[in-house]
Short mmCIF file of C-alpha atoms in Angstrom, two decimals:
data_model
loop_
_atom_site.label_atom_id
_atom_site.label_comp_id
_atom_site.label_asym_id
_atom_site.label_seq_id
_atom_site.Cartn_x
_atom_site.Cartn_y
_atom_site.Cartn_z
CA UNK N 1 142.20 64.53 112.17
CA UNK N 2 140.95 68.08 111.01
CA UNK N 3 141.13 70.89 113.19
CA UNK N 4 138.81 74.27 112.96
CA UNK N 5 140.23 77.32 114.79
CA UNK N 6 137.06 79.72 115.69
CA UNK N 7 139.17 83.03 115.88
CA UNK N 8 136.04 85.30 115.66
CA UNK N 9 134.03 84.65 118.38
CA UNK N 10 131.49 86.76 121.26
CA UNK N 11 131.36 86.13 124.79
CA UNK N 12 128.47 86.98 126.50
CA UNK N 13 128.04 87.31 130.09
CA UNK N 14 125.14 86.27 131.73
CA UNK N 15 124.21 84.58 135.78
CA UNK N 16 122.67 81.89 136.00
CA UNK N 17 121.25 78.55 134.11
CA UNK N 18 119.79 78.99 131.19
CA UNK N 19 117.19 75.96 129.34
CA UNK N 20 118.24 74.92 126.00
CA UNK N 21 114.46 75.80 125.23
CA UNK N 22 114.97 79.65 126.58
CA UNK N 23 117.52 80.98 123.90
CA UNK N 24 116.59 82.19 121.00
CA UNK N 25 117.66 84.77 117.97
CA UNK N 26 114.84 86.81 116.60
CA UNK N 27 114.26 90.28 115.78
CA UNK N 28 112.12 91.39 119.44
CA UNK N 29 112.26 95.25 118.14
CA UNK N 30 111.01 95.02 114.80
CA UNK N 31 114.46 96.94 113.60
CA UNK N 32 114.91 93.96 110.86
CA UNK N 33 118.11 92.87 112.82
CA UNK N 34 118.10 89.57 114.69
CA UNK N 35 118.92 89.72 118.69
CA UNK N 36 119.84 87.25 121.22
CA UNK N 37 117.21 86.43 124.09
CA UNK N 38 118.10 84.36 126.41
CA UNK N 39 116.05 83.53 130.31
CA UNK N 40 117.93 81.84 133.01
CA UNK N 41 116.26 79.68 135.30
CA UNK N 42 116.65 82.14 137.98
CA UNK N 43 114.07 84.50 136.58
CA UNK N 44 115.89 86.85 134.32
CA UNK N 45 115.89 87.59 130.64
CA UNK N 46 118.29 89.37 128.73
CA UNK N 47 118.18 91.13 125.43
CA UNK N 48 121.57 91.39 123.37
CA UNK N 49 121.61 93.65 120.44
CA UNK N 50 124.73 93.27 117.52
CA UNK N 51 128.13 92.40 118.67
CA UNK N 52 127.78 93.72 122.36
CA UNK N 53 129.00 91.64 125.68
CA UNK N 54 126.73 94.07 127.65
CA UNK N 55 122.74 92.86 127.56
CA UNK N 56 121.35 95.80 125.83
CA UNK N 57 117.78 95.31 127.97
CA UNK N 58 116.98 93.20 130.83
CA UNK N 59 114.06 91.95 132.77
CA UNK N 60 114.18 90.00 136.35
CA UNK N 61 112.06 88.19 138.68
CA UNK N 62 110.20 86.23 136.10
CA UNK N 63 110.40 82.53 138.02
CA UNK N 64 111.84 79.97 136.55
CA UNK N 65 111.96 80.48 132.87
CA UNK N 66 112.00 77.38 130.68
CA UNK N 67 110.48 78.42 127.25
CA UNK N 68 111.03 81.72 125.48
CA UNK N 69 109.55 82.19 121.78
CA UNK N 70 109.71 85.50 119.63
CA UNK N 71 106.72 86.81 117.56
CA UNK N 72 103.43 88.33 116.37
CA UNK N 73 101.18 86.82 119.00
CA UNK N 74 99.01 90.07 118.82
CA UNK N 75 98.44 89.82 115.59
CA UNK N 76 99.71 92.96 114.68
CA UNK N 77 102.69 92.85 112.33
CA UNK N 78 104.86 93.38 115.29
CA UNK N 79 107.23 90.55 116.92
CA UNK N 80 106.68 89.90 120.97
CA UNK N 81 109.05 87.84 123.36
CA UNK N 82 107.32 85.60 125.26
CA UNK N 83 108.45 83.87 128.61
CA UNK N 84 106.56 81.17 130.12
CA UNK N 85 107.58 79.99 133.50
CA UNK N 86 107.28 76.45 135.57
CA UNK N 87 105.23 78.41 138.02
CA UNK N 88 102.24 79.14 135.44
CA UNK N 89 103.63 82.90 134.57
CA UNK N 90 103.61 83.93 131.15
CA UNK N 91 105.15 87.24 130.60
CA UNK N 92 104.89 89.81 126.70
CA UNK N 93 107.35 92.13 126.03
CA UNK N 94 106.30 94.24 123.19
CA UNK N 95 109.46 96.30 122.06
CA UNK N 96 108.34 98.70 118.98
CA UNK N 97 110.90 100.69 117.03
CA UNK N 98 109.37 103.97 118.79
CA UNK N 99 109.84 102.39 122.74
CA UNK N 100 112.77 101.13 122.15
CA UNK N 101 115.50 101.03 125.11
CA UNK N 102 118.61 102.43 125.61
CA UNK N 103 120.90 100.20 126.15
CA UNK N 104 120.82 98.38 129.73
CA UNK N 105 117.06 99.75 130.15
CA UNK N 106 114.71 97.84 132.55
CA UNK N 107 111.63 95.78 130.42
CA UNK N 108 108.17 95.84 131.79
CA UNK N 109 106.06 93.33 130.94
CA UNK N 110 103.64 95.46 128.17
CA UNK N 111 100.17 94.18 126.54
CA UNK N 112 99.36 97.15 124.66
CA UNK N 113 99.14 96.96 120.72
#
């Protein structure tokens, strides 16, 4: 029997159930590094950026997310999350290299191209 020892490893922390179809890794702020989004079924969705346990930007109250996709919906060269809930809601975050948060910053759900 072989045996794999995963010394290097990140644990994230995060409430709630999240959909195997609501994590994804995708660069959401167009800074040509990838980040981890992940939605829980509980209605909030969490940005992490690089190697930190902390979510670097968060949005709540969403419903009950089951799908999230990254990228340029708006045709526009720039990547978009997208959350689509069981209740109907479909939220856009549009995170551009000039808005970007600080780290534990609120999203707003943002149209504008």
């Amino acid at each position: 029997m072989r045996s794999i020892a995963f010394v290097d490893h990140l644990q994230l922390q995060m409430d709630g159930t999240v959909s195997n179809n609501a994590i994804t890794v995708a660069d959401c702020d167009n800074d040509l590094a990838n980040e981890l989004i992940a939605a829980t079924l509980e209605g909030d969705l969490a940005v992490f950026k690089g190697t930190q346990a902390n979510c670097w930007a968060l949005s709540q109250g969403l419903g009950m997310v089951i799908s999230v996709i990254v990228g340029d919906i708006l045709n526009n060269k720039k990547n978009c999350i997208v959350c689509v809930s069981v209740e109907g809601f479909c939220n856009i975050f549009n995170l551009s290299s000039d808005s970007t948060p600080k780290p534990n910053t609120t999203l707003k759900t943002n149209l504008s191209s």
